[in-house]
Amino acid sequence: MAKVYYPEAAAMVPASSPHPPNTQYRVSIGLETWGGENHRVVKVQMVYDGKIADRRPPSYPVGNDDYMRVTEVIRKIISRNS
């Protein structure tokens, strides 16, 4: 598969239970190619034992603060890289 995403800045956010141990959310901002053109995007990816799960969208368990912590990191990353 051709590379279509070029991160410029990233941060890791630990995931809470019931995610397995060593699970994180990778929050990044960068350029992603859509239809031959590059667009700046924010991307959230799941990371299991240090490996990005490319085809697995992020899941935020209800009843903990994962979603709020991830959105706070998104806000910070955007403000630093705008």
CSV table of N, CA, C and O in Angstrom, one decimal:
chain,number,residue,atom,x,y,z
A,1,MET,N,0.8,-1.2,0.0
A,1,MET,CA,0.0,0.0,0.0
A,1,MET,C,0.9,1.2,0.0
A,1,MET,O,1.9,1.3,0.7
A,2,ALA,N,0.5,2.2,-0.8
A,2,ALA,CA,1.3,3.4,-0.9
A,2,ALA,C,1.1,4.3,0.3
A,2,ALA,O,0.0,4.3,0.9
A,3,LYS,N,2.1,5.0,0.7
A,3,LYS,CA,2.0,5.9,1.9
A,3,LYS,C,1.2,7.1,1.5
A,3,LYS,O,1.5,7.7,0.5
A,4,VAL,N,0.2,7.4,2.3
A,4,VAL,CA,-0.6,8.5,2.0
A,4,VAL,C,-0.7,9.5,3.2
A,4,VAL,O,-1.3,10.6,3.0
A,5,TYR,N,-0.1,9.2,4.3
A,5,TYR,CA,-0.1,10.1,5.5
A,5,TYR,C,1.3,10.4,5.9
A,5,TYR,O,2.1,9.5,6.1
A,6,TYR,N,1.5,11.7,6.1
A,6,TYR,CA,2.8,12.2,6.5
A,6,TYR,C,2.7,13.0,7.8
A,6,TYR,O,2.4,14.2,7.7
A,7,PRO,N,2.8,12.4,9.0
A,7,PRO,CA,2.7,13.1,10.2
A,7,PRO,C,3.7,14.2,10.5
A,7,PRO,O,4.9,14.0,10.1
A,8,GLU,N,3.3,15.3,11.0
A,8,GLU,CA,4.2,16.4,11.4
A,8,GLU,C,4.5,16.5,12.8
A,8,GLU,O,5.6,16.9,13.3
A,9,ALA,N,3.5,16.1,13.7
A,9,ALA,CA,3.6,16.1,15.1
A,9,ALA,C,2.7,15.0,15.7
A,9,ALA,O,1.6,14.8,15.1
A,10,ALA,N,3.1,14.4,16.7
A,10,ALA,CA,2.3,13.3,17.3
A,10,ALA,C,2.5,13.3,18.8
A,10,ALA,O,3.5,13.7,19.4
A,11,ALA,N,1.5,12.7,19.5
A,11,ALA,CA,1.5,12.5,20.9
A,11,ALA,C,0.8,11.2,21.2
A,11,ALA,O,-0.2,10.8,20.5
A,12,MET,N,1.2,10.5,22.3
A,12,MET,CA,0.6,9.3,22.7
A,12,MET,C,-0.2,9.5,23.9
A,12,MET,O,0.2,10.2,24.8
A,13,VAL,N,-1.4,8.9,24.0
A,13,VAL,CA,-2.3,9.0,25.1
A,13,VAL,C,-2.6,7.6,25.6
A,13,VAL,O,-3.1,6.8,24.8
A,14,PRO,N,-2.3,7.2,26.8
A,14,PRO,CA,-2.6,5.9,27.3
A,14,PRO,C,-4.1,5.6,27.3
A,14,PRO,O,-4.9,6.5,27.6
A,15,ALA,N,-4.5,4.4,26.9
A,15,ALA,CA,-5.9,3.9,26.8
A,15,ALA,C,-6.2,3.2,28.1
A,15,ALA,O,-5.4,2.5,28.7
A,16,SER,N,-7.4,3.5,28.6
A,16,SER,CA,-7.9,2.9,29.8
A,16,SER,C,-8.5,1.5,29.6
A,16,SER,O,-8.9,1.1,28.5
A,17,SER,N,-8.7,0.8,30.7
A,17,SER,CA,-9.4,-0.5,30.7
A,17,SER,C,-10.8,-0.2,30.2
A,17,SER,O,-11.4,0.8,30.5
A,18,PRO,N,-11.4,-1.1,29.4
A,18,PRO,CA,-11.1,-2.5,29.2
A,18,PRO,C,-10.2,-2.7,28.0
A,18,PRO,O,-10.0,-3.9,27.6
A,19,HIS,N,-9.5,-1.7,27.5
A,19,HIS,CA,-8.5,-1.9,26.4
A,19,HIS,C,-7.4,-2.8,27.1
A,19,HIS,O,-7.2,-2.7,28.3
A,20,PRO,N,-6.8,-3.6,26.2
A,20,PRO,CA,-5.7,-4.5,26.8
A,20,PRO,C,-4.5,-3.6,27.3
A,20,PRO,O,-4.4,-2.5,26.9
A,21,PRO,N,-3.7,-4.2,28.2
A,21,PRO,CA,-2.5,-3.4,28.6
A,21,PRO,C,-1.7,-3.0,27.4
A,21,PRO,O,-1.7,-3.7,26.4
A,22,ASN,N,-0.9,-2.0,27.6
A,22,ASN,CA,0.0,-1.4,26.5
A,22,ASN,C,-0.8,-0.9,25.3
A,22,ASN,O,-0.3,-1.0,24.2
A,23,THR,N,-2.0,-0.4,25.5
A,23,THR,CA,-2.8,0.1,24.4
A,23,THR,C,-2.7,1.7,24.6
A,23,THR,O,-2.8,2.2,25.7
A,24,GLN,N,-2.6,2.3,23.4
A,24,GLN,CA,-2.5,3.8,23.4
A,24,GLN,C,-3.3,4.3,22.2
A,24,GLN,O,-3.5,3.6,21.2
A,25,TYR,N,-3.6,5.6,22.3
A,25,TYR,CA,-4.1,6.4,21.2
A,25,TYR,C,-3.0,7.2,20.6
A,25,TYR,O,-2.3,7.9,21.4
A,26,ARG,N,-2.7,7.2,19.3
A,26,ARG,CA,-1.7,8.0,18.7
A,26,ARG,C,-2.4,9.2,18.1
A,26,ARG,O,-3.2,9.0,17.1
A,27,VAL,N,-2.2,10.4,18.6
A,27,VAL,CA,-2.9,11.6,18.1
A,27,VAL,C,-1.8,12.3,17.3
A,27,VAL,O,-0.7,12.6,17.8
A,28,SER,N,-2.1,12.6,16.0
A,28,SER,CA,-1.1,13.3,15.2
A,28,SER,C,-1.8,14.3,14.2
A,28,SER,O,-3.0,14.2,14.0
A,29,ILE,N,-1.0,15.2,13.7
A,29,ILE,CA,-1.4,16.2,12.7
A,29,ILE,C,-0.4,16.0,11.6
A,29,ILE,O,0.8,15.8,11.8
A,30,GLY,N,-0.9,16.1,10.3
A,30,GLY,CA,0.0,16.0,9.2
A,30,GLY,C,-0.7,16.1,7.9
A,30,GLY,O,-1.9,16.5,7.8
A,31,LEU,N,0.0,15.7,6.8
A,31,LEU,CA,-0.6,15.8,5.5
A,31,LEU,C,-1.1,14.4,5.1
A,31,LEU,O,-0.3,13.4,5.2
A,32,GLU,N,-2.3,14.3,4.5
A,32,GLU,CA,-2.8,13.1,4.0
A,32,GLU,C,-3.2,13.3,2.6
A,32,GLU,O,-3.8,14.4,2.2
A,33,THR,N,-2.9,12.4,1.7
A,33,THR,CA,-3.2,12.5,0.3
A,33,THR,C,-4.6,12.0,0.0
A,33,THR,O,-4.9,10.8,0.3
A,34,TRP,N,-5.4,12.8,-0.6
A,34,TRP,CA,-6.8,12.5,-1.0
A,34,TRP,C,-6.9,12.9,-2.5
A,34,TRP,O,-6.8,14.1,-2.8
A,35,GLY,N,-7.2,11.9,-3.3
A,35,GLY,CA,-7.4,12.3,-4.7
A,35,GLY,C,-6.2,13.0,-5.4
A,35,GLY,O,-6.4,13.9,-6.2
A,36,GLY,N,-5.0,12.7,-4.9
A,36,GLY,CA,-3.8,13.3,-5.5
A,36,GLY,C,-3.4,14.6,-4.9
A,36,GLY,O,-2.4,15.2,-5.3
A,37,GLU,N,-4.2,15.1,-3.9
A,37,GLU,CA,-3.9,16.4,-3.3
A,37,GLU,C,-3.6,16.1,-1.8
A,37,GLU,O,-4.3,15.3,-1.2
A,38,ASN,N,-2.7,16.9,-1.2
A,38,ASN,CA,-2.4,16.8,0.2
A,38,ASN,C,-3.3,17.8,1.0
A,38,ASN,O,-3.5,18.9,0.6
A,39,HIS,N,-3.8,17.3,2.1
A,39,HIS,CA,-4.7,18.0,3.0
A,39,HIS,C,-4.2,17.8,4.5
A,39,HIS,O,-3.8,16.7,4.8
A,40,ARG,N,-4.1,18.9,5.2
A,40,ARG,CA,-3.8,18.8,6.7
A,40,ARG,C,-4.9,18.2,7.4
A,40,ARG,O,-6.1,18.6,7.3
A,41,VAL,N,-4.6,17.2,8.2
A,41,VAL,CA,-5.6,16.5,8.9
A,41,VAL,C,-5.1,16.1,10.3
A,41,VAL,O,-3.9,16.1,10.6
A,42,VAL,N,-6.1,15.9,11.2
A,42,VAL,CA,-5.8,15.3,12.5
A,42,VAL,C,-6.2,13.8,12.4
A,42,VAL,O,-7.2,13.5,11.9
A,43,LYS,N,-5.3,13.0,12.9
A,43,LYS,CA,-5.6,11.5,12.9
A,43,LYS,C,-5.4,10.9,14.3
A,43,LYS,O,-4.5,11.3,15.0
A,44,VAL,N,-6.3,10.0,14.6
A,44,VAL,CA,-6.2,9.3,15.9
A,44,VAL,C,-6.2,7.8,15.5
A,44,VAL,O,-7.1,7.3,14.8
A,45,GLN,N,-5.1,7.2,15.9
A,45,GLN,CA,-4.9,5.7,15.6
A,45,GLN,C,-4.8,4.9,16.9
A,45,GLN,O,-4.2,5.4,17.9
A,46,MET,N,-5.2,3.7,16.9
A,46,MET,CA,-5.0,2.8,18.0
A,46,MET,C,-3.6,2.2,17.9
A,46,MET,O,-3.2,1.8,16.8
A,47,VAL,N,-2.9,2.1,19.0
A,47,VAL,CA,-1.6,1.5,19.1
A,47,VAL,C,-1.6,0.3,20.1
A,47,VAL,O,-2.0,0.6,21.3
A,48,TYR,N,-1.3,-0.9,19.7
A,48,TYR,CA,-1.3,-2.0,20.6
A,48,TYR,C,0.2,-2.6,20.6
A,48,TYR,O,0.8,-2.9,19.6
A,49,ASP,N,0.7,-2.6,21.8
A,49,ASP,CA,2.1,-3.0,22.1
A,49,ASP,C,3.1,-2.4,21.1
A,49,ASP,O,4.0,-3.0,20.5
A,50,GLY,N,2.9,-1.1,20.9
A,50,GLY,CA,3.8,-0.3,20.1
A,50,GLY,C,3.6,-0.3,18.6
A,50,GLY,O,4.3,0.3,17.8
A,51,LYS,N,2.6,-1.1,18.1
A,51,LYS,CA,2.3,-1.2,16.7
A,51,LYS,C,1.0,-0.5,16.4
A,51,LYS,O,-0.1,-0.8,17.0
A,52,ILE,N,1.0,0.4,15.4
A,52,ILE,CA,-0.2,1.1,14.9
A,52,ILE,C,-1.1,0.1,14.2
A,52,ILE,O,-0.7,-0.7,13.4
A,53,ALA,N,-2.4,0.1,14.7
A,53,ALA,CA,-3.4,-0.8,14.0
A,53,ALA,C,-4.1,0.1,12.9
A,53,ALA,O,-5.1,0.7,13.2
A,54,ASP,N,-3.5,0.1,11.7
A,54,ASP,CA,-3.9,1.0,10.7
A,54,ASP,C,-5.4,0.8,10.3
A,54,ASP,O,-6.0,1.8,10.0
A,55,ARG,N,-5.9,-0.3,10.3
A,55,ARG,CA,-7.3,-0.5,9.8
A,55,ARG,C,-8.3,-0.7,11.0
A,55,ARG,O,-9.4,-1.2,10.8
A,56,ARG,N,-7.9,-0.2,12.1
A,56,ARG,CA,-8.8,-0.3,13.3
A,56,ARG,C,-9.1,1.1,13.8
A,56,ARG,O,-8.2,1.7,14.4
A,57,PRO,N,-10.3,1.6,13.7
A,57,PRO,CA,-10.6,3.0,14.2
A,57,PRO,C,-10.5,3.0,15.7
A,57,PRO,O,-10.7,2.0,16.4
A,58,PRO,N,-10.3,4.2,16.2
A,58,PRO,CA,-10.2,4.4,17.7
A,58,PRO,C,-11.6,4.1,18.4
A,58,PRO,O,-12.6,4.4,17.8
A,59,SER,N,-11.5,3.5,19.5
A,59,SER,CA,-12.7,3.2,20.3
A,59,SER,C,-12.5,3.8,21.7
A,59,SER,O,-11.4,3.5,22.3
A,60,TYR,N,-13.5,4.5,22.2
A,60,TYR,CA,-13.4,5.2,23.5
A,60,TYR,C,-14.4,4.5,24.4
A,60,TYR,O,-15.6,4.7,24.3
A,61,PRO,N,-14.0,3.7,25.4
A,61,PRO,CA,-14.9,3.1,26.3
A,61,PRO,C,-15.7,4.2,27.1
A,61,PRO,O,-15.2,5.2,27.5
A,62,VAL,N,-17.0,3.9,27.2
A,62,VAL,CA,-17.9,4.8,27.9
A,62,VAL,C,-17.6,4.6,29.4
A,62,VAL,O,-17.5,3.4,29.8
A,63,GLY,N,-17.6,5.6,30.2
A,63,GLY,CA,-17.4,5.5,31.6
A,63,GLY,C,-16.0,5.8,32.1
A,63,GLY,O,-15.7,5.7,33.3
A,64,ASN,N,-15.1,6.2,31.2
A,64,ASN,CA,-13.8,6.7,31.6
A,64,ASN,C,-13.5,8.0,30.8
A,64,ASN,O,-14.4,8.5,30.0
A,65,ASP,N,-12.4,8.6,31.0
A,65,ASP,CA,-12.1,9.9,30.4
A,65,ASP,C,-11.2,9.8,29.1
A,65,ASP,O,-10.6,10.8,28.7
A,66,ASP,N,-11.1,8.7,28.5
A,66,ASP,CA,-10.2,8.5,27.3
A,66,ASP,C,-10.6,9.5,26.2
A,66,ASP,O,-9.7,10.2,25.7
A,67,TYR,N,-11.9,9.7,25.9
A,67,TYR,CA,-12.3,10.6,24.8
A,67,TYR,C,-11.9,12.0,25.2
A,67,TYR,O,-11.3,12.8,24.3
A,68,MET,N,-12.1,12.4,26.4
A,68,MET,CA,-11.8,13.8,26.8
A,68,MET,C,-10.2,14.0,26.8
A,68,MET,O,-9.8,15.1,26.4
A,69,ARG,N,-9.5,13.1,27.2
A,69,ARG,CA,-8.0,13.2,27.2
A,69,ARG,C,-7.5,13.3,25.7
A,69,ARG,O,-6.6,14.1,25.4
A,70,VAL,N,-8.1,12.5,24.8
A,70,VAL,CA,-7.7,12.5,23.4
A,70,VAL,C,-8.0,13.9,22.8
A,70,VAL,O,-7.2,14.5,22.1
A,71,THR,N,-9.3,14.3,23.1
A,71,THR,CA,-9.7,15.6,22.5
A,71,THR,C,-8.8,16.8,23.0
A,71,THR,O,-8.6,17.7,22.3
A,72,GLU,N,-8.4,16.7,24.2
A,72,GLU,CA,-7.5,17.8,24.8
A,72,GLU,C,-6.2,17.7,24.1
A,72,GLU,O,-5.6,18.8,23.7
A,73,VAL,N,-5.6,16.6,23.8
A,73,VAL,CA,-4.4,16.5,23.1
A,73,VAL,C,-4.6,17.0,21.6
A,73,VAL,O,-3.7,17.7,21.1
A,74,ILE,N,-5.7,16.7,21.0
A,74,ILE,CA,-6.0,17.2,19.7
A,74,ILE,C,-6.0,18.7,19.7
A,74,ILE,O,-5.3,19.4,18.8
A,75,ARG,N,-6.7,19.3,20.7
A,75,ARG,CA,-6.7,20.8,20.8
A,75,ARG,C,-5.3,21.3,20.9
A,75,ARG,O,-4.9,22.3,20.2
A,76,LYS,N,-4.5,20.7,21.8
A,76,LYS,CA,-3.1,21.2,22.0
A,76,LYS,C,-2.2,21.1,20.7
A,76,LYS,O,-1.5,22.0,20.3
A,77,ILE,N,-2.4,20.0,20.0
A,77,ILE,CA,-1.6,19.7,18.8
A,77,ILE,C,-1.9,20.7,17.7
A,77,ILE,O,-1.1,21.2,17.0
A,78,ILE,N,-3.2,21.0,17.6
A,78,ILE,CA,-3.7,21.9,16.6
A,78,ILE,C,-3.2,23.3,16.9
A,78,ILE,O,-2.7,24.0,16.0
A,79,SER,N,-3.3,23.7,18.1
A,79,SER,CA,-2.9,25.1,18.5
A,79,SER,C,-1.4,25.3,18.3
A,79,SER,O,-0.9,26.4,18.0
A,80,ARG,N,-0.6,24.3,18.6
A,80,ARG,CA,0.9,24.4,18.4
A,80,ARG,C,1.3,24.3,16.9
A,80,ARG,O,2.4,24.8,16.6
A,81,ASN,N,0.5,23.7,16.1
A,81,ASN,CA,0.9,23.5,14.7
A,81,ASN,C,0.0,24.2,13.7
A,81,ASN,O,-0.1,23.8,12.5
A,82,SER,N,-0.6,25.3,14.1
A,82,SER,CA,-1.5,26.0,13.2
A,82,SER,C,-0.7,27.2,12.6
A,82,SER,O,0.2,27.7,13.0
